[in-house]
XYZ file of C-alpha atoms in Angstrom:
578
model
C 1.399 55.828 50.424
C 1.147 55.025 54.107
C 1.208 51.293 53.327
C 4.405 51.741 51.235
C 6.036 53.840 53.952
C 5.188 51.174 56.474
C 6.879 48.536 54.370
C 10.034 50.649 54.052
C 10.144 51.158 57.828
C 9.643 47.429 58.408
C 12.481 46.553 56.040
C 14.731 49.159 57.696
C 13.979 47.761 61.155
C 14.670 44.228 59.899
C 18.035 45.305 58.447
C 18.989 46.980 61.741
C 17.965 43.880 63.663
C 20.018 41.616 61.438
C 23.001 43.988 61.686
C 22.729 44.060 65.465
C 22.558 40.271 65.518
C 25.684 40.066 63.354
C 27.539 42.500 65.584
C 26.499 40.583 68.666
C 27.880 37.408 67.157
C 31.244 39.050 66.322
C 33.646 39.555 69.223
C 36.975 41.327 69.476
C 39.933 39.267 70.704
C 43.072 41.074 71.882
C 46.340 39.138 71.804
C 49.221 40.651 73.771
C 52.649 39.210 73.064
C 56.340 39.471 73.867
C 59.423 37.461 72.912
C 63.131 37.084 73.632
C 62.992 38.945 76.942
C 66.318 37.342 77.976
C 66.020 37.834 81.718
C 65.815 41.610 81.353
C 63.929 41.793 84.631
C 65.384 45.159 85.587
C 64.972 48.294 83.443
C 67.719 49.463 81.124
C 68.844 52.652 82.814
C 72.061 54.620 82.897
C 73.626 57.263 85.026
C 75.659 60.183 83.626
C 79.290 60.884 84.270
C 79.981 62.118 87.795
C 80.479 65.822 87.105
C 79.042 69.226 88.002
C 77.148 69.064 84.699
C 75.286 65.822 85.447
C 72.070 67.820 85.794
C 72.181 68.301 82.012
C 71.943 64.548 81.347
C 68.189 64.036 80.830
C 67.404 67.324 79.102
C 69.520 67.826 75.988
C 68.483 65.753 72.980
C 70.075 67.252 69.887
C 73.271 68.571 68.357
C 76.633 67.150 69.333
C 75.122 65.526 72.395
C 73.312 63.003 70.170
C 76.384 60.761 70.205
C 75.753 60.125 73.899
C 72.146 59.050 73.514
C 71.223 55.484 74.367
C 68.874 53.443 72.184
C 66.039 54.317 74.541
C 66.788 58.021 74.505
C 69.378 60.255 76.111
C 68.139 59.416 79.602
C 67.878 55.727 78.773
C 65.150 54.223 80.907
C 62.940 51.483 79.517
C 61.791 47.861 79.862
C 61.756 45.745 83.004
C 59.300 43.042 83.993
C 57.627 45.316 86.570
C 56.636 47.688 83.756
C 55.490 44.735 81.652
C 53.289 43.656 84.555
C 51.735 47.117 84.741
C 50.935 47.230 81.039
C 49.475 43.726 80.863
C 47.329 44.325 83.947
C 46.055 47.604 82.497
C 44.971 45.829 79.311
C 43.189 43.168 81.263
C 41.359 45.760 83.341
C 40.276 47.937 80.415
C 39.642 45.415 77.614
C 37.603 42.258 77.281
C 38.869 39.003 75.807
C 42.621 39.368 76.339
C 45.117 36.548 75.708
C 48.805 37.090 76.576
C 51.541 34.987 74.960
C 55.345 34.722 75.074
C 57.286 33.362 72.074
C 60.331 32.116 73.977
C 63.845 32.892 75.239
C 63.118 34.055 78.748
C 66.444 32.586 79.889
C 69.988 34.038 79.659
C 70.994 37.676 79.600
C 71.649 39.142 83.045
C 72.915 38.381 86.510
C 69.317 37.767 87.552
C 69.365 34.643 85.401
C 72.888 33.598 86.341
C 71.897 33.657 90.002
C 68.379 32.161 89.875
C 68.308 30.255 86.524
C 65.027 31.833 85.458
C 62.767 30.484 88.195
C 61.703 33.808 89.810
C 60.988 35.318 86.402
C 58.776 32.423 85.368
C 56.915 32.646 88.683
C 56.244 36.353 88.052
C 55.080 35.477 84.538
C 52.433 33.152 85.983
C 50.227 36.121 86.702
C 50.849 37.721 83.319
C 51.032 35.155 80.504
C 48.568 32.513 79.350
C 51.188 30.420 77.530
C 54.824 30.373 76.396
C 56.799 28.479 73.758
C 60.280 27.647 75.123
C 63.066 29.042 72.951
C 66.490 27.587 72.301
C 68.020 29.434 75.257
C 65.664 27.675 77.645
C 67.740 24.579 76.785
C 71.178 26.208 77.231
C 71.777 24.608 80.624
C 70.511 21.216 79.486
C 67.212 19.414 79.585
C 67.600 18.249 83.181
C 68.163 21.816 84.404
C 65.129 23.081 82.498
C 63.047 20.294 84.025
C 64.401 21.189 87.466
C 63.473 24.844 87.025
C 59.959 24.170 85.685
C 59.212 21.591 88.369
C 60.501 23.882 91.129
C 63.005 21.271 92.339
C 66.055 23.472 91.752
C 64.588 26.394 93.673
C 62.854 24.259 96.278
C 59.504 25.826 95.459
C 56.249 25.045 93.662
C 56.211 24.146 89.980
C 55.902 26.803 87.303
C 52.305 26.906 86.070
C 52.665 28.919 82.855
C 51.778 26.405 80.100
C 54.935 25.562 78.113
C 54.118 24.677 74.513
C 56.284 22.720 72.086
C 55.098 20.320 69.405
C 58.301 19.462 67.527
C 60.597 18.042 70.222
C 60.174 14.399 71.219
C 60.476 14.396 75.009
C 59.372 10.793 75.535
C 60.974 9.300 78.632
C 62.335 12.606 79.930
C 61.018 14.597 82.878
C 60.211 17.440 80.480
C 57.510 15.262 78.890
C 55.253 16.071 81.816
C 56.171 19.759 81.869
C 55.834 20.688 78.192
C 52.787 20.062 76.040
C 52.154 20.536 72.299
C 49.141 22.850 72.582
C 46.381 24.304 74.723
C 42.795 25.316 74.061
C 41.262 28.327 75.806
C 37.677 29.534 75.591
C 37.475 33.318 75.914
C 33.955 34.759 76.010
C 32.743 31.947 73.792
C 35.714 32.174 71.406
C 37.578 28.872 71.273
C 41.284 29.584 70.756
C 43.935 26.941 70.099
C 47.615 27.694 70.639
C 50.562 25.437 69.777
C 54.305 25.998 70.003
C 57.290 25.380 67.733
C 60.990 25.686 68.566
C 63.803 26.147 66.062
C 65.914 23.143 65.081
C 69.187 24.847 64.184
C 71.879 22.471 65.525
C 74.197 25.370 66.379
C 71.708 26.424 69.067
C 71.526 23.131 70.906
C 73.503 20.416 72.651
C 73.564 16.898 71.229
C 70.956 15.662 73.733
C 68.420 18.211 72.481
C 69.230 17.663 68.804
C 68.497 13.967 69.285
C 65.011 14.965 70.478
C 63.938 16.789 67.311
C 60.798 14.980 66.206
C 62.167 14.145 62.761
C 59.148 15.265 60.746
C 59.464 18.478 58.755
C 58.425 21.476 60.827
C 55.657 22.350 58.405
C 54.209 18.850 58.704
C 54.229 19.131 62.486
C 52.586 22.561 62.272
C 49.892 21.342 59.867
C 49.134 18.374 62.124
C 48.775 20.590 65.194
C 46.599 23.124 63.376
C 44.406 20.342 62.034
C 43.940 18.821 65.474
C 42.978 22.178 66.979
C 40.500 22.799 64.160
C 39.025 19.366 64.798
C 38.493 20.375 68.423
C 36.369 23.272 67.204
C 38.882 26.110 67.604
C 37.782 29.266 65.785
C 41.231 30.838 66.096
C 44.501 28.880 65.764
C 47.725 30.546 66.893
C 51.272 29.279 66.391
C 53.751 30.488 68.993
C 56.865 30.292 66.842
C 60.443 30.457 68.051
C 61.739 29.922 64.516
C 62.659 33.458 63.420
C 61.211 35.867 60.898
C 62.395 34.164 57.698
C 60.947 30.705 58.530
C 57.744 32.362 59.696
C 57.325 34.327 56.478
C 58.581 31.789 53.962
C 57.582 28.456 55.514
C 55.069 28.666 58.334
C 52.897 31.132 56.418
C 52.128 28.383 53.892
C 50.840 25.892 56.469
C 47.049 25.531 56.295
C 44.829 25.967 59.324
C 46.838 28.675 61.110
C 45.377 32.151 61.622
C 48.089 33.904 63.654
C 51.870 33.476 63.905
C 53.349 35.130 67.000
C 57.086 35.045 66.355
C 60.372 35.188 68.211
C 64.047 34.145 68.024
C 65.237 36.753 65.493
C 64.613 39.743 67.806
C 62.822 41.663 65.062
C 60.667 44.665 65.865
C 58.074 44.707 63.098
C 56.927 48.095 61.864
C 53.577 46.596 60.928
C 51.896 43.207 60.948
C 52.601 41.038 57.921
C 49.501 39.640 56.209
C 50.494 36.639 54.117
C 48.542 33.651 52.814
C 45.601 34.551 55.007
C 47.719 34.702 58.152
C 48.752 37.545 60.444
C 52.475 37.422 61.390
C 53.913 39.605 64.176
C 57.027 39.932 66.335
C 57.780 42.481 69.061
C 61.525 43.118 69.288
C 63.363 41.775 72.314
C 64.433 42.224 75.929
C 61.019 43.306 77.165
C 61.164 46.742 75.615
C 57.915 46.328 73.682
C 54.571 44.634 74.163
C 52.687 43.742 70.994
C 48.927 44.240 70.756
C 47.011 42.370 68.049
C 43.248 42.877 67.638
C 41.002 40.416 65.807
C 37.285 40.263 65.078
C 36.033 36.692 65.439
C 32.578 35.714 64.223
C 30.444 32.909 65.613
C 30.938 31.114 62.312
C 34.689 31.121 62.887
C 35.859 33.804 60.471
C 38.823 35.823 61.726
C 39.319 39.421 60.620
C 42.464 41.460 61.283
C 41.580 44.749 62.981
C 45.027 46.127 63.782
C 48.408 45.643 65.413
C 50.808 47.897 67.243
C 53.605 47.785 69.790
C 53.740 49.609 73.090
C 57.160 50.711 74.304
C 57.767 50.220 77.997
C 59.294 53.639 78.605
C 59.582 55.577 81.809
C 55.984 56.728 81.365
C 54.930 53.186 82.357
C 55.128 52.971 86.141
C 56.445 49.682 87.559
C 53.949 47.391 89.233
C 54.594 47.865 92.992
C 54.266 44.190 93.911
C 56.626 43.009 91.189
C 59.018 45.874 91.905
C 59.263 44.832 95.556
C 60.127 41.277 94.526
C 62.813 42.568 92.160
C 64.454 44.630 94.873
C 64.794 41.527 97.038
C 66.261 39.538 94.135
C 68.686 42.331 93.277
C 69.954 42.364 96.849
C 70.483 38.596 96.773
C 72.500 38.846 93.557
C 74.823 41.525 94.941
C 75.211 39.567 98.180
C 76.586 36.616 96.191
C 80.397 36.764 96.523
C 80.762 35.475 92.953
C 79.175 38.651 91.621
C 79.382 41.572 94.041
C 77.933 45.020 93.310
C 77.197 44.324 89.651
C 74.170 46.663 89.525
C 75.610 49.652 91.335
C 79.412 49.838 91.316
C 80.997 51.398 88.194
C 83.703 49.500 86.336
C 84.281 52.321 83.845
C 82.603 55.024 81.764
C 81.614 55.019 78.120
C 82.540 58.254 76.353
C 79.988 57.503 73.618
C 77.533 54.748 72.771
C 79.395 51.494 72.151
C 77.066 50.210 69.441
C 76.432 46.525 68.788
C 75.563 47.164 65.127
C 77.889 48.288 62.396
C 77.109 51.621 60.675
C 73.915 51.739 58.642
C 75.763 53.320 55.711
C 79.184 52.702 54.221
C 81.395 49.628 53.868
C 82.463 49.074 57.499
C 81.317 45.700 58.857
C 82.830 45.792 62.327
C 80.879 47.132 65.275
C 82.133 49.231 68.151
C 81.056 46.576 70.658
C 82.569 43.781 68.584
C 85.879 45.635 68.525
C 85.780 46.239 72.272
C 84.969 42.616 73.098
C 87.542 41.085 70.746
C 90.251 43.507 71.936
C 89.389 42.594 75.537
C 89.653 38.887 74.750
C 93.002 39.366 73.058
C 94.342 41.444 75.945
C 93.319 38.790 78.485
C 94.810 35.906 76.479
C 98.094 37.729 75.858
C 98.428 38.172 79.621
C 97.832 34.462 80.304
C 101.181 32.661 80.776
C 99.764 29.167 80.197
C 98.758 29.510 76.530
C 100.667 30.378 73.338
C 100.683 34.099 72.488
C 97.642 34.776 70.315
C 98.003 36.280 66.859
C 94.393 37.418 66.688
C 90.914 36.889 68.139
C 87.746 36.025 66.232
C 84.319 36.461 67.808
C 80.979 36.178 65.950
C 78.554 39.080 66.271
C 75.780 36.684 67.277
C 77.361 36.189 70.694
C 77.216 39.843 71.678
C 74.063 41.725 72.626
C 73.147 45.374 72.939
C 75.529 48.227 72.958
C 76.887 49.881 76.045
C 75.388 53.376 76.176
C 77.327 56.449 77.192
C 77.746 56.982 80.900
C 78.502 54.773 83.877
C 79.199 51.114 83.066
C 78.353 48.513 85.724
C 78.963 44.786 85.708
C 75.439 43.984 84.567
C 76.000 46.147 81.458
C 79.041 44.036 80.623
C 77.137 40.786 81.103
C 74.289 42.066 78.953
C 76.876 42.715 76.226
C 78.338 39.158 76.485
C 75.476 37.196 78.062
C 75.801 33.696 76.671
C 76.982 30.440 78.187
C 76.827 29.321 81.795
C 79.385 27.860 84.175
C 77.756 26.545 87.392
C 80.760 27.208 89.632
C 81.391 30.828 88.688
C 77.911 31.753 87.492
C 79.537 33.265 84.405
C 79.460 32.404 80.714
C 81.870 31.398 77.960
C 85.518 30.672 78.670
C 88.362 31.752 76.395
C 90.620 29.301 74.562
C 93.447 29.455 72.039
C 93.201 27.311 68.895
C 96.016 26.606 66.393
C 94.805 26.940 62.792
C 96.731 27.079 59.524
C 96.180 29.867 57.020
C 94.212 27.720 54.586
C 91.723 26.728 57.307
C 91.347 30.330 58.435
C 90.405 31.464 54.926
C 87.880 28.643 54.583
C 86.272 29.432 57.927
C 86.030 33.152 57.134
C 84.292 32.295 53.870
C 81.825 30.112 55.764
C 80.873 33.039 58.028
C 79.877 35.027 54.925
C 77.485 32.424 53.501
C 74.342 34.003 54.963
C 75.528 37.558 55.507
C 72.558 39.063 53.628
C 70.138 37.263 55.967
C 71.798 37.305 59.368
C 74.777 38.892 61.104
C 75.038 36.120 63.705
C 78.122 34.568 62.065
C 79.740 37.885 61.128
C 83.290 37.815 62.497
C 84.413 40.658 64.741
C 88.205 40.432 64.883
C 91.100 41.815 66.891
C 94.516 41.622 65.244
C 93.002 40.773 61.869
C 91.524 42.718 58.947
C 89.789 41.428 55.820
C 87.348 42.340 53.057
C 84.605 40.538 51.184
C 82.088 41.155 48.387
C 78.501 40.450 49.471
C 77.248 40.785 45.880
C 78.971 37.522 44.917
C 77.258 34.157 45.426
C 78.072 32.267 48.618
C 80.441 29.327 48.543
C 78.710 25.990 48.116
C 81.254 23.847 49.987
C 83.466 24.271 53.025
C 86.913 25.386 51.888
C 85.689 27.011 48.687
C 86.360 30.766 48.358
C 83.803 33.062 46.739
C 82.854 36.178 48.690
C 86.054 36.526 50.719
C 88.938 38.446 49.166
C 91.779 36.130 50.260
C 94.458 38.689 49.425
C 92.902 41.135 51.878
C 93.192 38.888 54.937
C 95.919 40.167 57.233
C 96.896 38.925 60.685
C 99.108 41.596 62.119
C 101.271 42.658 59.198
C 101.162 39.292 57.413
C 99.004 38.354 54.445
C 97.508 34.974 55.299
C 97.233 33.971 51.623
C 101.030 34.152 51.422
C 101.386 31.855 54.443
C 98.725 29.190 53.944
C 100.647 26.486 55.798
C 101.651 28.665 58.753
C 100.047 27.914 62.104
C 98.397 30.906 63.725
C 97.140 30.902 67.310
C 93.575 32.186 67.320
C 91.716 33.301 70.437
C 88.006 32.505 70.693
C 85.386 31.328 73.171
C 84.991 27.652 74.000
C 81.553 27.782 72.352
C 83.027 28.942 69.032
C 85.663 26.205 69.261
C 82.958 23.572 69.810
C 81.046 24.913 66.812
C 84.118 24.845 64.550
C 84.983 21.335 65.679
C 81.477 20.129 64.812
C 81.493 22.060 61.524
C 84.693 20.381 60.367
C 83.680 16.913 61.518
C 86.183 16.921 64.367
C 89.156 18.024 62.267
C 89.690 20.970 64.617
C 90.453 19.266 67.928
C 93.402 21.016 69.538
C 92.885 23.900 71.926
C 94.762 25.485 74.787
C 92.840 26.379 77.945
C 94.238 29.155 80.146
C 94.933 28.169 83.738
C 93.160 29.526 85.657
C 90.217 29.791 83.285
C 89.464 33.186 81.732
C 85.778 33.994 81.394
C 84.675 36.304 78.622
C 82.776 38.492 81.104
C 85.859 38.956 83.290
C 88.021 39.712 80.253
C 85.684 42.498 79.077
C 85.068 43.865 82.571
C 88.804 44.012 83.380
C 89.590 45.599 80.016
C 86.970 48.296 80.618
C 88.466 48.915 84.060
C 91.956 49.241 82.570
C 90.709 51.819 80.057
C 88.683 53.823 82.548
C 86.978 55.784 79.805
C 85.865 53.673 76.854
C 85.738 55.232 73.384
C 85.168 52.602 70.676
C 83.808 53.023 67.152
C 83.510 50.988 63.963
C 86.878 51.403 62.255
C 86.881 49.166 59.169
C 88.535 46.013 60.454
C 86.061 44.217 58.173
C 84.956 45.764 54.860
C 82.240 44.906 52.339
C 83.583 46.006 48.949
C 80.085 45.696 47.457
C 79.031 48.576 49.690
C 82.009 50.605 48.470
C 81.001 49.926 44.869
C 77.408 50.889 45.585
C 78.521 54.136 47.172
C 80.735 54.914 44.152
C 77.844 54.212 41.801
C 75.686 56.708 43.635
C 78.389 59.329 43.348
C 78.694 58.779 39.587
C 74.987 59.414 39.166
């Protein structure tokens, strides 16, 4: 009996020893990640209306006051790179084996960028991130400017040392070739981790000089090659930093062999949970520095990778700003406001929002215009009608993809306006897109509207936000297969002013838009759209919206049905019948 008991004990001890050995060989790797921060270096905060009741602002969170709440809560206060620094440093102090990654689009989005072109932000990121994949907006000012920023030549300082990863652009012969690299390998507590970067290749996001640099091979071939090379170097974990967007990540990149983790960006999606597909973990953490993603993996010595969990951490007011970074931001903020091109864009009110001016159309119902889209297009139309050097505009068309955020209730400052219309860059003014007037006949207008509806179920980037025009479409119908074909658009619903465009197909209408939209339409039609009228002096979109807000004083915009999806009306009717 004793001999048998002894054997049982020996076996038990052996099992424990083997288990302990297995545990010792398995290590936990924590991957922190952010994406599409868009120069949101300062927190998103808002002040209440100046009134004796301002003391109520942070405290009431329900009832009729809900209409005044910002996306971050009634007392909107979140994000900022100083808070991001605090959170990342806390992780590194309290956890072992931490890798921090950024999936692109640091550039463009606030006066901080328009003043400094991203250099101070990247220098702050040096102490926070292990690698970054440049996004399309890093190329907005051209390849030479990006090279100047990364090398430090533009700022007259040292080069940026955050590794910049891109494997699908051919930079041979350009200064960027020495500043970007396809991949890196990091050894973290014995875990060999390979990271490579991919940027999107959508021509609408890039200038001709960048498009010419696309490597030519299919993205998935490039990704498979990079993953294979990293595996050959002995990497136990292979990560793709993808600035492709959620759909390409899920449908294409997930099928590429050799990749363990896809850290995504570009589409600004805040995942509710990690996606596990084809043996890969796919994550994305919203945008504008409001969230930090945390992915935990168990990595064995043999190279197996097990998903342990993923979550996002919101950078709310409970996260205290890092003092060192905060001090640097205060200096930068002062330099921006001292620039005569900008003035007191962080502190001086230009108007007050009566309610949230939302950037999204309503979640329910058929309306497909947003409050912000209506405000911006009305502002553009107002500015162009006041310009004596261009023909009087009949309407304005502006795609939803060129506006960002809403403007929350309360005091509106210049930086809020720029965050709403952040894109483009003019070196002289430090502002963005300019406004133009383009003559188009009715037939062309209908064809272009139909084109904007081709991918409406996948993205709202092309969704037209009009002023002076109304129209309807049916999203349940198939998209048109050729430019000029009509499928989803209801042509008899398209009205400019009081005129039905379908009854005046040969009439020339003068359409207001940004110079970027004009360039896109010209390229889309193979140069058939060439004529435009430029206001003299130039009208910048930012100035048009800012001045319009000032003229209103108190801004009260909602979605009002300028654009309607009749499929949503039918769906609502069907529900009622049931």
